């Protein structure tokens, strides 16, 4: 039975306000058609407004975003159920589940705080209500305005904390999953035994994303050749990012199997054609295979911007790109010529995606940086003594500054460097084996 106390005026959804005020929806099937609650005090300047619903159908209509907390009577007739006159939920009435009403409210109000209302001798059921998902419970016989006001405030704050914790947990899990995917997109280079140094930078264009359609990789095969690749799948969504990962993994496997040049790119095109979501998807690619002596390389371009090379004592410039082939996925049975390039003794080779050159040169204008602008920018940074990781970081930062903010396209930059003087110094400092003592026959013994 409802508590015989003065009735609080129910407030409509249109009258409810956000901010410090709270709105309580009371669900009870009082035979008189009303539900009376104690007059609620405005502690700390916070008022609790009340709406009432006689059944769950009416509750669903009143359950808007303006409602902060729901007080549900556990004796309410469950959806589609009947209760004989004078029976209680624990009388064993057929078809009645003790908490089915509460469970229904929790389903229709997943983001609202929920309080369970029951009789004082129903402590076990009240505790079970909290285990099921209610923020707290109240006993009818002990209900007064001060207790209800505090219970509503407590339930709302506890629900907010629960939601915040749930969102934090989801964010952490999503970050961990993205990090695992990112490790597939941004691999660790396999350069053990090589004299070359490696650096890379990657920034996705999508907001709050870790993955984009750009991809790269670098491996050294057993014959001493260093193979490097950078590519760009058209588009910026998760499907393009996944396709980029597939192409990168396929490139590494094919390269380790001994393929290179036109044969490798033709096989990658087959992979792209089988894995892409639509025939409009294509990918650009640049591959470089550097000879074991580090002085020359083979270059293949598939619709991709040519790399930039800086040799010792000379300004940086673009490698020849007139003989490049089409992007992967555009033309069946296409061919990609492999061009020989002389690198020299000491050099820096920068491979990049078009996100680096398509940024604007001023926040207000439409002019793009372009390849010529990029070459000039890199030469200025080389003149200031930058190299390696510092050179890439300065380049990406400068492009972003010129653009007036974050770039809308993905950006990937890869840098390979060879310092012949350093290699020679390292060779001279390497320990040499001493000859063993001479044998009686005059032949030297092998060192012990």
XYZ file of C-alpha atoms in Angstrom:
448
model
C 0.000 0.000 0.000
C 1.247 3.557 -0.698
C 2.380 5.676 2.203
C -0.371 8.164 3.224
C 1.628 11.359 2.933
C 1.064 14.571 0.958
C 1.382 14.071 -2.772
C 4.125 15.827 -4.739
C 2.850 17.407 -7.942
C 3.989 15.402 -10.946
C 6.020 17.415 -13.408
C 5.743 16.883 -17.145
C 8.763 16.124 -19.321
C 8.557 19.559 -20.869
C 8.895 21.180 -17.452
C 11.897 19.144 -16.350
C 15.278 20.839 -16.516
C 18.859 19.690 -16.654
C 21.655 21.021 -14.486
C 21.332 20.810 -10.690
C 17.654 19.728 -10.768
C 16.751 16.026 -10.945
C 13.638 14.290 -12.259
C 12.279 11.121 -10.628
C 9.878 8.798 -12.470
C 7.783 6.735 -10.034
C 6.219 3.551 -11.457
C 3.455 2.076 -9.279
C 0.029 0.578 -9.974
C -1.737 2.085 -6.969
C -5.460 1.222 -7.362
C -6.387 4.872 -6.793
C -4.421 5.855 -9.877
C -1.873 7.964 -8.044
C 1.312 7.406 -6.158
C 2.089 9.674 -3.271
C 5.648 10.362 -2.265
C 6.993 12.464 0.559
C 7.648 16.093 -0.102
C 11.215 16.196 -1.347
C 13.613 18.749 0.068
C 15.957 20.756 -2.121
C 19.241 19.889 -0.402
C 22.210 21.863 -1.669
C 19.973 23.790 -4.060
C 19.017 20.652 -5.992
C 15.305 20.049 -6.497
C 13.855 16.615 -7.245
C 10.859 16.762 -9.548
C 8.472 13.810 -9.762
C 6.562 12.137 -12.564
C 4.256 9.184 -12.045
C 3.337 6.200 -14.215
C 0.696 3.597 -13.377
C 2.124 0.860 -15.588
C 5.134 0.036 -17.719
C 3.477 1.150 -20.951
C 2.930 4.618 -19.517
C 6.441 4.549 -18.044
C 8.001 3.919 -21.465
C 6.168 6.976 -22.803
C 7.394 9.192 -19.953
C 10.922 7.789 -19.898
C 12.782 10.551 -21.761
C 16.307 11.887 -21.475
C 15.009 14.413 -18.949
C 14.412 11.629 -16.418
C 17.378 11.060 -14.104
C 16.098 8.297 -11.824
C 13.342 5.669 -11.814
C 11.646 4.367 -8.647
C 9.936 1.080 -9.525
C 7.534 -0.752 -7.245
C 8.546 -4.412 -7.235
C 4.884 -5.339 -6.591
C 3.911 -3.856 -9.954
C 2.134 -6.296 -12.265
C 4.726 -7.608 -14.738
C 4.352 -6.958 -18.482
C 1.593 -9.185 -19.847
C 1.067 -10.727 -16.385
C -1.866 -10.777 -13.994
C -1.987 -10.892 -10.231
C -5.053 -12.087 -8.379
C -6.613 -9.558 -6.049
C -4.914 -9.540 -2.630
C -2.007 -11.732 -3.737
C 1.646 -10.867 -3.151
C 4.550 -11.652 -5.476
C 5.746 -14.389 -3.142
C 2.345 -16.109 -2.986
C 3.365 -18.246 -5.929
C 0.846 -16.636 -8.308
C 1.171 -18.344 -11.688
C 3.244 -16.558 -14.326
C 4.805 -14.061 -11.927
C 8.571 -13.679 -11.564
C 9.615 -11.672 -8.511
C 11.984 -9.377 -10.439
C 10.580 -9.510 -13.957
C 9.199 -5.972 -13.611
C 12.560 -4.606 -12.489
C 14.344 -6.442 -15.272
C 11.981 -4.917 -17.805
C 12.645 -1.416 -16.426
C 16.414 -2.012 -16.592
C 16.065 -3.013 -20.252
C 14.098 0.087 -21.241
C 16.210 2.435 -19.076
C 19.814 1.245 -19.460
C 21.276 4.724 -18.846
C 19.008 5.773 -16.005
C 19.508 5.279 -12.286
C 16.974 2.793 -10.886
C 15.662 2.423 -7.312
C 13.626 -0.576 -6.179
C 10.670 -0.090 -3.799
C 9.436 -3.007 -1.701
C 8.068 -3.947 1.718
C 10.281 -3.902 4.803
C 9.940 -7.673 5.213
C 11.243 -8.215 1.676
C 14.917 -7.535 2.440
C 16.111 -10.571 0.510
C 14.279 -9.520 -2.623
C 15.538 -5.951 -2.179
C 19.142 -7.159 -2.062
C 18.544 -9.324 -5.127
C 17.227 -6.240 -6.943
C 20.595 -4.531 -6.433
C 22.417 -7.617 -7.649
C 20.269 -7.589 -10.779
C 21.159 -3.967 -11.549
C 19.291 -1.457 -9.386
C 21.420 1.256 -7.775
C 19.673 0.920 -4.397
C 16.413 -0.144 -2.711
C 13.894 1.512 -0.372
C 11.320 0.115 2.039
C 7.811 1.575 1.966
C 7.425 1.697 5.714
C 10.629 3.715 6.119
C 10.079 6.098 3.233
C 10.284 9.803 4.006
C 11.222 12.900 2.035
C 14.779 13.244 3.287
C 15.608 9.576 2.736
C 14.107 9.546 -0.761
C 15.910 12.760 -1.756
C 19.258 11.347 -0.686
C 18.551 7.989 -2.312
C 17.739 9.661 -5.625
C 20.903 11.776 -5.524
C 23.030 8.797 -4.530
C 21.527 6.573 -7.250
C 22.073 9.204 -9.938
C 25.709 9.767 -8.962
C 26.369 6.023 -8.686
C 24.862 5.453 -12.142
C 26.977 8.253 -13.588
C 30.061 6.696 -12.016
C 29.098 3.258 -13.369
C 28.617 4.665 -16.883
C 31.899 6.569 -16.712
C 33.726 3.442 -15.551
C 32.090 1.393 -18.309
C 33.069 3.973 -20.932
C 36.608 4.069 -19.559
C 36.855 0.289 -19.731
C 35.512 0.295 -23.287
C 38.002 3.002 -24.252
C 40.884 1.010 -22.801
C 39.799 -2.150 -24.598
C 39.361 -0.209 -27.832
C 42.781 1.381 -27.393
C 44.353 -2.031 -26.794
C 42.655 -3.432 -29.886
C 43.725 -0.437 -31.961
C 47.267 -0.819 -30.669
C 47.296 -4.461 -31.788
C 46.040 -3.407 -35.225
C 48.550 -0.570 -35.317
C 51.397 -3.005 -34.744
C 50.257 -4.786 -37.892
C 50.196 -1.533 -39.851
C 53.418 -0.091 -38.455
C 55.815 -3.040 -38.402
C 59.219 -3.325 -36.848
C 61.780 -3.213 -39.678
C 63.841 -6.352 -40.249
C 67.279 -4.813 -40.827
C 69.552 -6.942 -38.675
C 73.050 -7.024 -40.171
C 72.488 -3.974 -42.396
C 74.603 -0.790 -42.367
C 71.536 1.319 -43.070
C 69.695 3.349 -40.435
C 65.899 3.519 -40.422
C 63.291 6.050 -39.245
C 59.556 6.443 -39.865
C 56.619 8.673 -38.977
C 52.926 7.923 -39.372
C 49.791 10.009 -38.761
C 46.265 8.902 -39.736
C 43.919 11.470 -41.215
C 40.773 10.236 -39.436
C 39.891 11.970 -36.187
C 40.831 9.949 -33.083
C 42.009 7.068 -35.288
C 45.212 5.090 -35.048
C 44.886 3.431 -38.424
C 44.724 4.735 -41.954
C 45.109 3.513 -45.509
C 48.855 4.238 -45.648
C 51.317 1.399 -45.026
C 55.045 0.702 -45.215
C 57.637 -1.956 -44.448
C 61.370 -2.664 -44.632
C 63.130 -6.042 -44.658
C 66.601 -7.397 -45.351
C 66.758 -10.676 -47.236
C 69.486 -13.305 -46.666
C 71.520 -12.101 -49.680
C 72.004 -8.711 -47.934
C 69.553 -6.741 -50.091
C 67.410 -4.220 -48.198
C 63.850 -3.939 -49.527
C 61.671 -0.958 -48.626
C 58.085 -0.216 -49.551
C 55.496 2.489 -48.920
C 51.912 2.542 -50.164
C 48.535 4.236 -49.930
C 45.066 2.711 -50.277
C 42.549 5.254 -51.559
C 40.148 6.283 -48.780
C 40.491 6.786 -45.040
C 38.123 4.347 -43.335
C 38.722 1.139 -41.363
C 38.204 -1.008 -44.488
C 41.044 0.830 -46.239
C 43.240 0.471 -43.161
C 42.582 -3.282 -43.066
C 43.388 -3.579 -46.777
C 46.642 -1.691 -46.220
C 47.623 -4.192 -43.529
C 46.858 -7.092 -45.884
C 48.956 -5.597 -48.675
C 51.852 -4.901 -46.322
C 51.862 -8.461 -44.986
C 51.583 -9.852 -48.526
C 54.505 -7.671 -49.654
C 56.718 -8.892 -46.812
C 55.882 -12.558 -47.489
C 56.467 -12.213 -51.240
C 59.707 -10.302 -50.713
C 61.054 -12.912 -48.301
C 60.098 -15.543 -50.901
C 62.384 -13.851 -53.449
C 59.943 -11.853 -55.602
C 60.662 -8.252 -56.578
C 59.876 -5.692 -59.239
C 57.139 -6.335 -61.770
C 56.426 -9.890 -60.610
C 55.922 -8.786 -57.017
C 53.635 -5.882 -57.958
C 51.555 -8.049 -60.279
C 50.971 -10.513 -57.423
C 50.064 -7.674 -55.038
C 47.525 -6.440 -57.580
C 45.889 -9.885 -57.500
C 45.722 -9.685 -53.700
C 44.139 -6.235 -53.918
C 41.559 -7.349 -56.471
C 40.476 -10.265 -54.282
C 40.374 -8.331 -50.980
C 38.959 -4.915 -51.901
C 35.332 -4.029 -51.154
C 34.620 -2.556 -54.605
C 36.295 -2.278 -57.994
C 36.851 1.456 -57.433
C 39.425 0.788 -54.688
C 43.062 1.093 -55.758
C 46.436 1.501 -54.083
C 49.608 3.349 -54.994
C 52.980 1.818 -54.171
C 56.684 2.595 -54.236
C 59.271 -0.167 -53.794
C 63.046 0.120 -53.511
C 65.534 -2.746 -53.303
C 68.993 -1.598 -52.208
C 72.003 -3.716 -53.157
C 74.098 -5.262 -50.367
C 76.888 -2.711 -50.950
C 74.357 0.101 -50.449
C 75.512 2.016 -53.563
C 72.711 1.314 -56.034
C 69.064 0.294 -55.980
C 66.111 -0.789 -58.102
C 63.034 1.465 -58.064
C 59.436 0.591 -58.996
C 56.564 3.084 -58.900
C 52.895 2.143 -59.116
C 51.136 5.499 -59.336
C 53.079 6.695 -56.299
C 55.176 9.862 -55.782
C 58.902 9.367 -56.431
C 61.247 9.180 -53.421
C 63.526 12.024 -52.471
C 67.268 11.462 -52.216
C 69.930 13.625 -50.585
C 73.544 12.745 -51.346
C 76.494 14.083 -49.392
C 77.395 17.585 -50.519
C 74.428 17.882 -52.897
C 70.909 19.263 -52.561
C 68.052 16.826 -52.160
C 66.052 16.024 -55.295
C 63.442 13.559 -56.528
C 64.462 10.285 -58.138
C 63.379 9.796 -61.774
C 59.738 8.806 -62.085
C 58.908 8.948 -65.823
C 58.918 5.154 -66.146
C 56.410 4.462 -63.384
C 53.420 2.178 -63.886
C 49.742 2.619 -62.898
C 48.365 2.250 -59.399
C 47.488 -1.272 -58.309
C 43.917 -2.214 -59.161
C 43.406 0.178 -62.078
C 44.484 -1.803 -65.135
C 44.480 -5.576 -65.636
C 47.774 -7.107 -66.791
C 49.632 -3.843 -66.098
C 53.438 -3.677 -65.994
C 55.744 -1.811 -63.623
C 59.280 -1.227 -64.984
C 62.154 -1.476 -62.516
C 64.630 1.377 -62.865
C 68.235 1.227 -61.685
C 69.331 4.141 -59.505
C 72.852 5.065 -58.400
C 72.850 6.041 -54.724
C 76.526 6.662 -53.980
C 78.464 6.249 -50.752
C 76.548 8.411 -48.257
C 72.917 9.246 -48.811
C 69.446 9.722 -47.306
C 66.412 8.259 -49.089
C 62.970 9.519 -48.061
C 59.824 7.681 -49.153
C 56.428 9.252 -48.396
C 52.716 9.171 -49.160
C 50.824 12.005 -50.835
C 49.421 13.208 -47.511
C 52.776 14.923 -46.963
C 52.584 16.980 -50.166
C 48.844 17.653 -50.436
C 48.586 19.862 -47.350
C 47.998 23.579 -47.917
C 50.807 26.093 -47.667
C 48.572 28.564 -45.811
C 45.486 28.112 -43.687
C 43.496 30.595 -45.806
C 44.677 29.590 -49.278
C 44.076 26.592 -51.554
C 47.640 26.198 -52.842
C 49.170 22.813 -52.017
C 52.710 22.206 -50.842
C 53.433 19.831 -53.722
C 56.637 17.926 -54.392
C 58.655 21.051 -55.218
C 57.621 22.673 -51.955
C 58.492 19.507 -50.052
C 61.950 19.340 -51.648
C 62.630 22.960 -50.717
C 61.414 22.370 -47.160
C 63.594 19.271 -46.693
C 66.650 21.044 -48.119
C 66.191 23.810 -45.579
C 66.061 21.290 -42.765
C 69.127 19.434 -44.073
C 71.006 22.741 -44.214
C 70.218 23.222 -40.534
C 71.853 19.881 -39.748
C 68.760 17.739 -39.211
C 68.709 14.050 -40.061
C 67.090 10.751 -39.119
C 64.214 10.919 -36.649
C 64.662 14.682 -36.188
C 64.359 15.296 -39.926
C 61.111 13.353 -40.208
C 59.569 14.915 -37.114
C 60.469 18.412 -38.308
C 59.068 17.698 -41.787
C 55.706 16.396 -40.558
C 55.419 19.204 -38.001
C 56.212 21.867 -40.600
C 53.657 20.482 -43.065
C 51.027 20.571 -40.335
C 51.941 24.157 -39.423
C 51.687 25.274 -43.055
C 48.292 23.585 -43.308
C 47.060 25.510 -40.280
C 46.130 22.381 -38.315
C 45.828 18.630 -38.619
C 46.047 17.178 -42.098
C 42.919 15.531 -43.505
C 44.854 12.791 -45.312
C 46.995 10.023 -43.849
C 50.729 10.727 -43.738
C 53.471 8.110 -43.764
C 57.173 8.923 -44.178
C 60.068 6.478 -44.220
C 63.776 7.381 -44.166
C 66.745 5.133 -44.959
C 70.269 6.511 -44.531
C 73.783 5.317 -45.254
C 76.863 7.041 -43.780
C 79.975 5.662 -45.466
C 82.383 7.436 -43.089
C 80.657 5.902 -40.097
C 80.772 2.478 -41.710
C 84.525 2.825 -42.311
C 85.148 3.955 -38.739
C 83.206 1.018 -37.432
C 85.184 -1.314 -39.682
C 88.527 0.035 -38.415
C 87.432 -0.255 -34.792
C 86.328 -3.890 -35.184
C 88.700 -6.301 -33.341
C 91.047 -8.248 -35.588
C 92.154 -11.829 -34.913
C 95.802 -12.226 -34.050
C 97.869 -14.852 -35.888
C 98.522 -18.001 -33.865
C 102.041 -19.151 -32.932
C 104.039 -20.843 -35.689
C 104.118 -24.606 -35.794
C 107.456 -26.495 -36.041
C 106.872 -26.908 -39.776
C 106.546 -23.165 -40.195
C 102.751 -23.153 -40.761
C 100.716 -20.942 -38.493
C 98.365 -22.578 -36.087
C 94.749 -21.460 -36.116
C 93.856 -19.126 -33.261
C 92.568 -20.882 -30.163
